[in-house]
Amino acid sequence: MELTGEKIIIRNFEESDFEVFSQLVQDQSNHETAGLEYSLNKNNSRDIFNKYLVLANTYVIALKSSHKMLGIIELNERGVSDGLDKTREIGFVISSDQRNHGYASEAIKLMLSHSFNTLHLTEVWASVKTTNPVPQALLSKLGFKYIYQVSQDPLHLESEDKMLKYYLLKNENGGVNE
């Protein structure tokens, strides 16, 4: 798949993405805020990368000018039972040195357009740690509505870093304008 925007493209993983991918998984803050796998071991990073090469619905966010990877965006199935087959959960992470340039916003808009206009989804969900306000603000800006909060760990209900806020964007008008 390839989706093209003004500054970025969303594309499949390529072998040449390994070095940037390895930097992403070595950044512990990406694990803590976005749930990305974390590893300082190069062999383990390679194993994780090899899974991403074949993983369905997981794509590279790359600079349009160079095709260089700067992040990951996912559109994961939420289930296959009736009612969930037309919903997905979006997730994203941008390399720390590439943040605050509008890349995540552009990538999400491209993926939402693809989701509603091509895949004909009815809902796209996103979950964000309560301790991570930047993507919460971004999702709200893009039209997602806060729905509920839940703990990732029922044994630690009081732990703020284990709490997730869920946001929903419904396809109310038959598609998304880019």
PDB file of C-alpha atoms in Angstrom:
ATOM      1  CA  MET A   1       0.000   0.000   0.000  1.00  0.00           C
ATOM      2  CA  GLU A   2       1.089   3.568  -0.591  1.00  0.00           C
ATOM      3  CA  LEU A   3      -0.769   6.711   0.479  1.00  0.00           C
ATOM      4  CA  THR A   4       0.736  10.037  -0.532  1.00  0.00           C
ATOM      5  CA  GLY A   5       0.346  13.345   1.265  1.00  0.00           C
ATOM      6  CA  GLU A   6       2.029  16.730   1.025  1.00  0.00           C
ATOM      7  CA  LYS A   7       5.096  15.944   3.168  1.00  0.00           C
ATOM      8  CA  ILE A   8       4.829  12.223   3.873  1.00  0.00           C
ATOM      9  CA  ILE A   9       3.880   8.887   2.410  1.00  0.00           C
ATOM     10  CA  ILE A  10       2.511   5.823   4.123  1.00  0.00           C
ATOM     11  CA  ARG A  11       4.016   2.683   2.655  1.00  0.00           C
ATOM     12  CA  ASN A  12       4.907  -0.912   3.396  1.00  0.00           C
ATOM     13  CA  PHE A  13       8.039  -1.743   5.358  1.00  0.00           C
ATOM     14  CA  GLU A  14      11.259  -2.247   3.392  1.00  0.00           C
ATOM     15  CA  GLU A  15      14.552  -3.815   4.412  1.00  0.00           C
ATOM     16  CA  SER A  16      16.195  -0.374   4.203  1.00  0.00           C
ATOM     17  CA  ASP A  17      14.010   0.790   7.144  1.00  0.00           C
ATOM     18  CA  PHE A  18      15.848  -1.355   9.691  1.00  0.00           C
ATOM     19  CA  GLU A  19      18.243   1.294  11.046  1.00  0.00           C
ATOM     20  CA  VAL A  20      15.488   3.842  11.753  1.00  0.00           C
ATOM     21  CA  PHE A  21      13.229   1.083  13.096  1.00  0.00           C
ATOM     22  CA  SER A  22      16.023  -0.036  15.406  1.00  0.00           C
ATOM     23  CA  GLN A  23      16.347   3.533  16.732  1.00  0.00           C
ATOM     24  CA  LEU A  24      12.582   3.640  17.360  1.00  0.00           C
ATOM     25  CA  VAL A  25      12.599   0.437  19.428  1.00  0.00           C
ATOM     26  CA  GLN A  26      15.715   1.556  21.337  1.00  0.00           C
ATOM     27  CA  ASP A  27      13.913   4.701  22.524  1.00  0.00           C
ATOM     28  CA  GLN A  28      12.270   3.654  25.775  1.00  0.00           C
ATOM     29  CA  SER A  29       9.914   6.645  25.674  1.00  0.00           C
ATOM     30  CA  ASN A  30       8.307   5.140  22.535  1.00  0.00           C
ATOM     31  CA  HIS A  31       7.552   2.026  24.553  1.00  0.00           C
ATOM     32  CA  GLU A  32       6.262   3.975  27.527  1.00  0.00           C
ATOM     33  CA  THR A  33       4.033   6.342  25.552  1.00  0.00           C
ATOM     34  CA  ALA A  34       3.019   4.406  22.435  1.00  0.00           C
ATOM     35  CA  GLY A  35       3.472   0.792  23.495  1.00  0.00           C
ATOM     36  CA  LEU A  36       6.109   0.116  20.835  1.00  0.00           C
ATOM     37  CA  GLU A  37       8.336  -2.852  21.585  1.00  0.00           C
ATOM     38  CA  TYR A  38      11.547  -1.919  23.397  1.00  0.00           C
ATOM     39  CA  SER A  39      14.942  -3.520  22.946  1.00  0.00           C
ATOM     40  CA  LEU A  40      18.543  -2.410  23.154  1.00  0.00           C
ATOM     41  CA  ASN A  41      19.696  -5.718  21.672  1.00  0.00           C
ATOM     42  CA  LYS A  42      20.341  -5.451  17.909  1.00  0.00           C
ATOM     43  CA  ASN A  43      19.445  -9.123  17.292  1.00  0.00           C
ATOM     44  CA  ASN A  44      16.176  -8.746  19.163  1.00  0.00           C
ATOM     45  CA  SER A  45      15.460  -5.532  17.232  1.00  0.00           C
ATOM     46  CA  ARG A  46      16.061  -7.490  14.017  1.00  0.00           C
ATOM     47  CA  ASP A  47      13.584 -10.168  15.120  1.00  0.00           C
ATOM     48  CA  ILE A  48      10.955  -7.524  15.897  1.00  0.00           C
ATOM     49  CA  PHE A  49      11.638  -5.797  12.569  1.00  0.00           C
ATOM     50  CA  ASN A  50      11.238  -9.057  10.649  1.00  0.00           C
ATOM     51  CA  LYS A  51       7.759  -9.387  12.155  1.00  0.00           C
ATOM     52  CA  TYR A  52       6.885  -5.848  11.057  1.00  0.00           C
ATOM     53  CA  LEU A  53       8.017  -6.673   7.508  1.00  0.00           C
ATOM     54  CA  VAL A  54       5.154  -9.181   7.199  1.00  0.00           C
ATOM     55  CA  LEU A  55       2.626  -7.791   9.692  1.00  0.00           C
ATOM     56  CA  ALA A  56      -0.662  -6.839   8.069  1.00  0.00           C
ATOM     57  CA  ASN A  57      -2.046  -3.334   8.603  1.00  0.00           C
ATOM     58  CA  THR A  58       1.262  -1.897   9.884  1.00  0.00           C
ATOM     59  CA  TYR A  59       3.005   0.684   7.744  1.00  0.00           C
ATOM     60  CA  VAL A  60       5.930   3.083   7.594  1.00  0.00           C
ATOM     61  CA  ILE A  61       5.434   6.832   7.763  1.00  0.00           C
ATOM     62  CA  ALA A  62       8.167   8.188   5.491  1.00  0.00           C
ATOM     63  CA  LEU A  63       9.267  11.546   4.174  1.00  0.00           C
ATOM     64  CA  LYS A  64       7.868  12.065   0.700  1.00  0.00           C
ATOM     65  CA  SER A  65      11.086  13.687  -0.522  1.00  0.00           C
ATOM     66  CA  SER A  66      13.433  10.852   0.466  1.00  0.00           C
ATOM     67  CA  HIS A  67      11.199   7.875   1.374  1.00  0.00           C
ATOM     68  CA  LYS A  68      13.175   7.760   4.656  1.00  0.00           C
ATOM     69  CA  MET A  69      11.240   6.199   7.527  1.00  0.00           C
ATOM     70  CA  LEU A  70      10.283   8.544  10.346  1.00  0.00           C
ATOM     71  CA  GLY A  71       7.578   6.557  12.116  1.00  0.00           C
ATOM     72  CA  ILE A  72       5.010   3.776  12.154  1.00  0.00           C
ATOM     73  CA  ILE A  73       1.237   3.808  11.728  1.00  0.00           C
ATOM     74  CA  GLU A  74      -1.045   0.838  12.323  1.00  0.00           C
ATOM     75  CA  LEU A  75      -4.661   0.111  11.558  1.00  0.00           C
ATOM     76  CA  ASN A  76      -5.372  -2.977  13.641  1.00  0.00           C
ATOM     77  CA  GLU A  77      -8.489  -5.112  13.538  1.00  0.00           C
ATOM     78  CA  ARG A  78     -10.519  -4.956  16.728  1.00  0.00           C
ATOM     79  CA  GLY A  79     -12.160  -8.341  16.163  1.00  0.00           C
ATOM     80  CA  VAL A  80     -13.938 -10.388  13.554  1.00  0.00           C
ATOM     81  CA  SER A  81     -17.338 -10.779  15.179  1.00  0.00           C
ATOM     82  CA  ASP A  82     -20.398  -8.971  13.869  1.00  0.00           C
ATOM     83  CA  GLY A  83     -20.151  -5.256  14.408  1.00  0.00           C
ATOM     84  CA  LEU A  84     -16.362  -5.203  14.802  1.00  0.00           C
ATOM     85  CA  ASP A  85     -15.441  -6.185  11.264  1.00  0.00           C
ATOM     86  CA  LYS A  86     -15.873  -2.579  10.088  1.00  0.00           C
ATOM     87  CA  THR A  87     -13.895  -1.027  12.941  1.00  0.00           C
ATOM     88  CA  ARG A  88     -10.156  -0.625  13.415  1.00  0.00           C
ATOM     89  CA  GLU A  89      -7.805   0.784  16.017  1.00  0.00           C
ATOM     90  CA  ILE A  90      -5.224   3.284  14.818  1.00  0.00           C
ATOM     91  CA  GLY A  91      -1.829   3.609  16.462  1.00  0.00           C
ATOM     92  CA  PHE A  92       1.183   5.700  15.576  1.00  0.00           C
ATOM     93  CA  VAL A  93       4.642   6.719  16.673  1.00  0.00           C
ATOM     94  CA  ILE A  94       7.020   9.295  15.218  1.00  0.00           C
ATOM     95  CA  SER A  95      10.776   9.305  15.817  1.00  0.00           C
ATOM     96  CA  SER A  96      11.588  11.773  18.588  1.00  0.00           C
ATOM     97  CA  ASP A  97      13.819  13.853  16.297  1.00  0.00           C
ATOM     98  CA  GLN A  98      10.997  14.206  13.733  1.00  0.00           C
ATOM     99  CA  ARG A  99       8.169  15.314  16.040  1.00  0.00           C
ATOM    100  CA  ASN A 100       6.369  18.657  15.906  1.00  0.00           C
ATOM    101  CA  HIS A 101       6.462  18.928  12.113  1.00  0.00           C
ATOM    102  CA  GLY A 102       2.850  17.830  11.477  1.00  0.00           C
ATOM    103  CA  TYR A 103       3.832  14.369  10.242  1.00  0.00           C
ATOM    104  CA  ALA A 104       1.585  12.458  12.655  1.00  0.00           C
ATOM    105  CA  SER A 105      -1.382  14.676  11.830  1.00  0.00           C
ATOM    106  CA  GLU A 106      -0.880  14.215   8.099  1.00  0.00           C
ATOM    107  CA  ALA A 107      -0.384  10.443   8.478  1.00  0.00           C
ATOM    108  CA  ILE A 108      -3.543  10.046  10.551  1.00  0.00           C
ATOM    109  CA  LYS A 109      -5.577  12.086   8.052  1.00  0.00           C
ATOM    110  CA  LEU A 110      -4.306   9.923   5.185  1.00  0.00           C
ATOM    111  CA  MET A 111      -5.074   6.739   7.074  1.00  0.00           C
ATOM    112  CA  LEU A 112      -8.554   7.956   8.049  1.00  0.00           C
ATOM    113  CA  SER A 113      -9.346   8.819   4.442  1.00  0.00           C
ATOM    114  CA  HIS A 114      -8.189   5.345   3.400  1.00  0.00           C
ATOM    115  CA  SER A 115     -10.148   3.771   6.261  1.00  0.00           C
ATOM    116  CA  PHE A 116     -13.474   5.406   5.502  1.00  0.00           C
ATOM    117  CA  ASN A 117     -13.300   5.941   1.748  1.00  0.00           C
ATOM    118  CA  THR A 118     -11.491   2.781   0.603  1.00  0.00           C
ATOM    119  CA  LEU A 119     -12.002   0.206   3.373  1.00  0.00           C
ATOM    120  CA  HIS A 120     -15.504   1.563   4.138  1.00  0.00           C
ATOM    121  CA  LEU A 121     -15.004   1.333   7.889  1.00  0.00           C
ATOM    122  CA  THR A 122     -17.641   2.722  10.224  1.00  0.00           C
ATOM    123  CA  GLU A 123     -15.391   3.494  13.203  1.00  0.00           C
ATOM    124  CA  VAL A 124     -11.750   4.105  13.994  1.00  0.00           C
ATOM    125  CA  TRP A 125     -10.613   3.881  17.618  1.00  0.00           C
ATOM    126  CA  ALA A 126      -7.444   5.089  19.299  1.00  0.00           C
ATOM    127  CA  SER A 127      -6.087   4.480  22.770  1.00  0.00           C
ATOM    128  CA  VAL A 128      -3.648   6.770  24.524  1.00  0.00           C
ATOM    129  CA  LYS A 129      -2.038   6.621  27.933  1.00  0.00           C
ATOM    130  CA  THR A 130      -3.515   9.239  30.248  1.00  0.00           C
ATOM    131  CA  THR A 131       0.028  10.454  30.922  1.00  0.00           C
ATOM    132  CA  ASN A 132       0.570  11.272  27.218  1.00  0.00           C
ATOM    133  CA  PRO A 133      -1.337  14.502  26.471  1.00  0.00           C
ATOM    134  CA  VAL A 134       0.148  15.307  23.031  1.00  0.00           C
ATOM    135  CA  PRO A 135      -1.612  12.537  21.062  1.00  0.00           C
ATOM    136  CA  GLN A 136      -4.787  13.143  23.081  1.00  0.00           C
ATOM    137  CA  ALA A 137      -4.829  16.743  21.851  1.00  0.00           C
ATOM    138  CA  LEU A 138      -4.012  15.643  18.304  1.00  0.00           C
ATOM    139  CA  LEU A 139      -6.819  13.086  18.219  1.00  0.00           C
ATOM    140  CA  SER A 140      -9.301  15.644  19.560  1.00  0.00           C
ATOM    141  CA  LYS A 141      -8.139  18.168  16.956  1.00  0.00           C
ATOM    142  CA  LEU A 142      -8.759  15.555  14.226  1.00  0.00           C
ATOM    143  CA  GLY A 143     -12.345  14.958  15.381  1.00  0.00           C
ATOM    144  CA  PHE A 144     -11.944  11.954  17.662  1.00  0.00           C
ATOM    145  CA  LYS A 145     -14.206  11.994  20.728  1.00  0.00           C
ATOM    146  CA  TYR A 146     -13.096  10.813  24.156  1.00  0.00           C
ATOM    147  CA  ILE A 147     -15.311   7.835  25.109  1.00  0.00           C
ATOM    148  CA  TYR A 148     -13.920   6.131  28.223  1.00  0.00           C
ATOM    149  CA  GLN A 149     -10.885   5.300  30.340  1.00  0.00           C
ATOM    150  CA  VAL A 150      -9.762   1.849  31.443  1.00  0.00           C
ATOM    151  CA  SER A 151      -6.785   0.293  33.222  1.00  0.00           C
ATOM    152  CA  GLN A 152      -4.442  -1.962  31.262  1.00  0.00           C
ATOM    153  CA  ASP A 153      -3.750  -3.817  34.498  1.00  0.00           C
ATOM    154  CA  PRO A 154      -6.753  -4.653  36.703  1.00  0.00           C
ATOM    155  CA  LEU A 155      -4.371  -5.365  39.596  1.00  0.00           C
ATOM    156  CA  HIS A 156      -3.104  -1.767  39.579  1.00  0.00           C
ATOM    157  CA  LEU A 157      -6.222   0.327  39.074  1.00  0.00           C
ATOM    158  CA  GLU A 158      -4.710   3.292  40.885  1.00  0.00           C
ATOM    159  CA  SER A 159      -1.631   3.428  38.627  1.00  0.00           C
ATOM    160  CA  GLU A 160      -1.943   6.446  36.292  1.00  0.00           C
ATOM    161  CA  ASP A 161       0.677   5.096  33.862  1.00  0.00           C
ATOM    162  CA  LYS A 162      -1.470   1.965  33.351  1.00  0.00           C
ATOM    163  CA  MET A 163      -4.585   3.932  32.388  1.00  0.00           C
ATOM    164  CA  LEU A 164      -5.695   4.322  28.778  1.00  0.00           C
ATOM    165  CA  LYS A 165      -8.134   6.824  27.333  1.00  0.00           C
ATOM    166  CA  TYR A 166     -10.106   5.572  24.346  1.00  0.00           C
ATOM    167  CA  TYR A 167     -11.107   7.907  21.534  1.00  0.00           C
ATOM    168  CA  LEU A 168     -13.566   7.202  18.711  1.00  0.00           C
ATOM    169  CA  LEU A 169     -14.088   8.664  15.262  1.00  0.00           C
ATOM    170  CA  LYS A 170     -17.265   7.532  13.502  1.00  0.00           C
ATOM    171  CA  ASN A 171     -17.849   7.707   9.788  1.00  0.00           C
ATOM    172  CA  GLU A 172     -20.916   9.932   9.993  1.00  0.00           C
ATOM    173  CA  ASN A 173     -20.947  11.280   6.445  1.00  0.00           C
ATOM    174  CA  GLY A 174     -19.880   8.336   4.288  1.00  0.00           C
ATOM    175  CA  GLY A 175     -16.269   9.402   4.055  1.00  0.00           C
ATOM    176  CA  VAL A 176     -13.560  11.789   5.139  1.00  0.00           C
ATOM    177  CA  ASN A 177     -12.478  14.844   3.223  1.00  0.00           C
ATOM    178  CA  GLU A 178      -8.711  15.204   2.902  1.00  0.00           C
TER     179      GLU A 178
END
